[in-house]
mmCIF file of C-alpha atoms in Angstrom:
data_model
loop_
_atom_site.group_PDB
_atom_site.id
_atom_site.type_symbol
_atom_site.label_atom_id
_atom_site.label_comp_id
_atom_site.label_asym_id
_atom_site.label_seq_id
_atom_site.Cartn_x
_atom_site.Cartn_y
_atom_site.Cartn_z
ATOM 1 C CA UNK A 23 14.858 11.710 -0.859
ATOM 2 C CA UNK A 24 13.299 8.533 -2.182
ATOM 3 C CA UNK A 25 13.090 7.090 1.308
ATOM 4 C CA UNK A 26 11.243 10.176 2.525
ATOM 5 C CA UNK A 27 8.717 9.979 -0.308
ATOM 6 C CA UNK A 28 8.378 6.208 0.028
ATOM 7 C CA UNK A 29 7.506 6.579 3.719
ATOM 8 C CA UNK A 30 4.178 8.098 2.612
ATOM 9 C CA UNK A 31 3.248 4.974 0.599
ATOM 10 C CA UNK A 32 1.306 3.166 3.285
ATOM 11 C CA UNK A 33 -1.539 1.276 1.609
ATOM 12 C CA UNK A 34 -1.486 -1.388 -1.094
ATOM 13 C CA UNK A 35 -3.147 1.072 -3.477
ATOM 14 C CA UNK A 36 -0.527 3.842 -2.943
ATOM 15 C CA UNK A 37 2.590 4.046 -5.060
ATOM 16 C CA UNK A 38 5.536 6.283 -5.885
ATOM 17 C CA UNK A 39 7.321 6.077 -9.231
ATOM 18 C CA UNK A 40 9.850 7.996 -11.252
ATOM 19 C CA UNK A 41 7.737 9.753 -13.870
ATOM 20 C CA UNK A 42 10.472 11.501 -15.813
ATOM 21 C CA UNK A 43 14.055 12.684 -15.490
ATOM 22 C CA UNK A 44 13.564 14.494 -12.197
ATOM 23 C CA UNK A 45 9.853 13.973 -11.695
ATOM 24 C CA UNK A 46 8.365 11.662 -9.083
ATOM 25 C CA UNK A 47 4.688 10.734 -9.017
ATOM 26 C CA UNK A 48 3.116 9.892 -5.679
ATOM 27 C CA UNK A 49 -0.331 8.381 -6.205
ATOM 28 C CA UNK A 50 -2.642 8.161 -3.202
ATOM 29 C CA UNK A 51 -6.030 6.948 -4.505
ATOM 30 C CA UNK A 52 -9.011 7.901 -2.392
ATOM 31 C CA UNK A 53 -7.122 10.565 -0.440
ATOM 32 C CA UNK A 54 -8.819 13.966 -0.498
ATOM 33 C CA UNK A 55 -7.206 16.916 -2.237
ATOM 34 C CA UNK A 56 -6.791 18.745 1.072
ATOM 35 C CA UNK A 57 -5.092 15.720 2.658
ATOM 36 C CA UNK A 58 -2.807 15.409 -0.378
ATOM 37 C CA UNK A 59 -1.803 19.055 0.067
ATOM 38 C CA UNK A 60 -1.033 18.368 3.720
ATOM 39 C CA UNK A 61 1.068 15.323 2.806
ATOM 40 C CA UNK A 62 2.980 17.361 0.200
ATOM 41 C CA UNK A 63 3.639 20.057 2.785
ATOM 42 C CA UNK A 64 5.041 17.438 5.167
ATOM 43 C CA UNK A 65 7.214 15.872 2.460
ATOM 44 C CA UNK A 66 8.482 19.293 1.381
ATOM 45 C CA UNK A 67 9.381 20.262 4.950
ATOM 46 C CA UNK A 68 11.071 16.930 5.665
ATOM 47 C CA UNK A 69 13.202 17.128 2.501
ATOM 48 C CA UNK A 70 14.084 20.765 3.207
ATOM 49 C CA UNK A 71 15.223 19.874 6.747
ATOM 50 C CA UNK A 72 17.223 16.773 5.761
ATOM 51 C CA UNK A 73 20.925 17.224 4.995
ATOM 52 C CA UNK A 74 22.024 15.188 1.984
ATOM 53 C CA UNK A 75 25.579 14.139 1.227
ATOM 54 C CA UNK A 76 27.230 15.284 -1.997
ATOM 55 C CA UNK A 77 30.928 14.561 -2.525
ATOM 56 C CA UNK A 78 31.446 14.427 1.221
ATOM 57 C CA UNK A 79 29.604 17.685 1.909
ATOM 58 C CA UNK A 80 26.270 18.058 3.644
ATOM 59 C CA UNK A 81 23.879 20.025 1.458
ATOM 60 C CA UNK A 82 20.282 21.121 1.820
ATOM 61 C CA UNK A 83 17.822 20.848 -1.043
ATOM 62 C CA UNK A 84 14.238 21.775 -1.686
ATOM 63 C CA UNK A 85 11.595 20.509 -4.074
ATOM 64 C CA UNK A 86 8.741 21.869 -6.140
ATOM 65 C CA UNK A 87 5.465 20.016 -5.770
ATOM 66 C CA UNK A 88 1.992 20.124 -7.203
ATOM 67 C CA UNK A 89 -1.245 18.358 -6.402
ATOM 68 C CA UNK A 90 -3.867 17.211 -8.886
#
């Protein structure tokens, strides 16, 4: 999941950090609110479509996201 999120950090000013226990902050300075929503939609879809391994089993997960 981290690799998916990290793939959207493309400029020197962008960053992704763990903000809390399960919270991740993706900061994209200068990117419009509408573009941020689009990026979040892409991240959400990519995570939802990616099988993750848990104790030898492939599982699917989803995420909750917000934009501010």
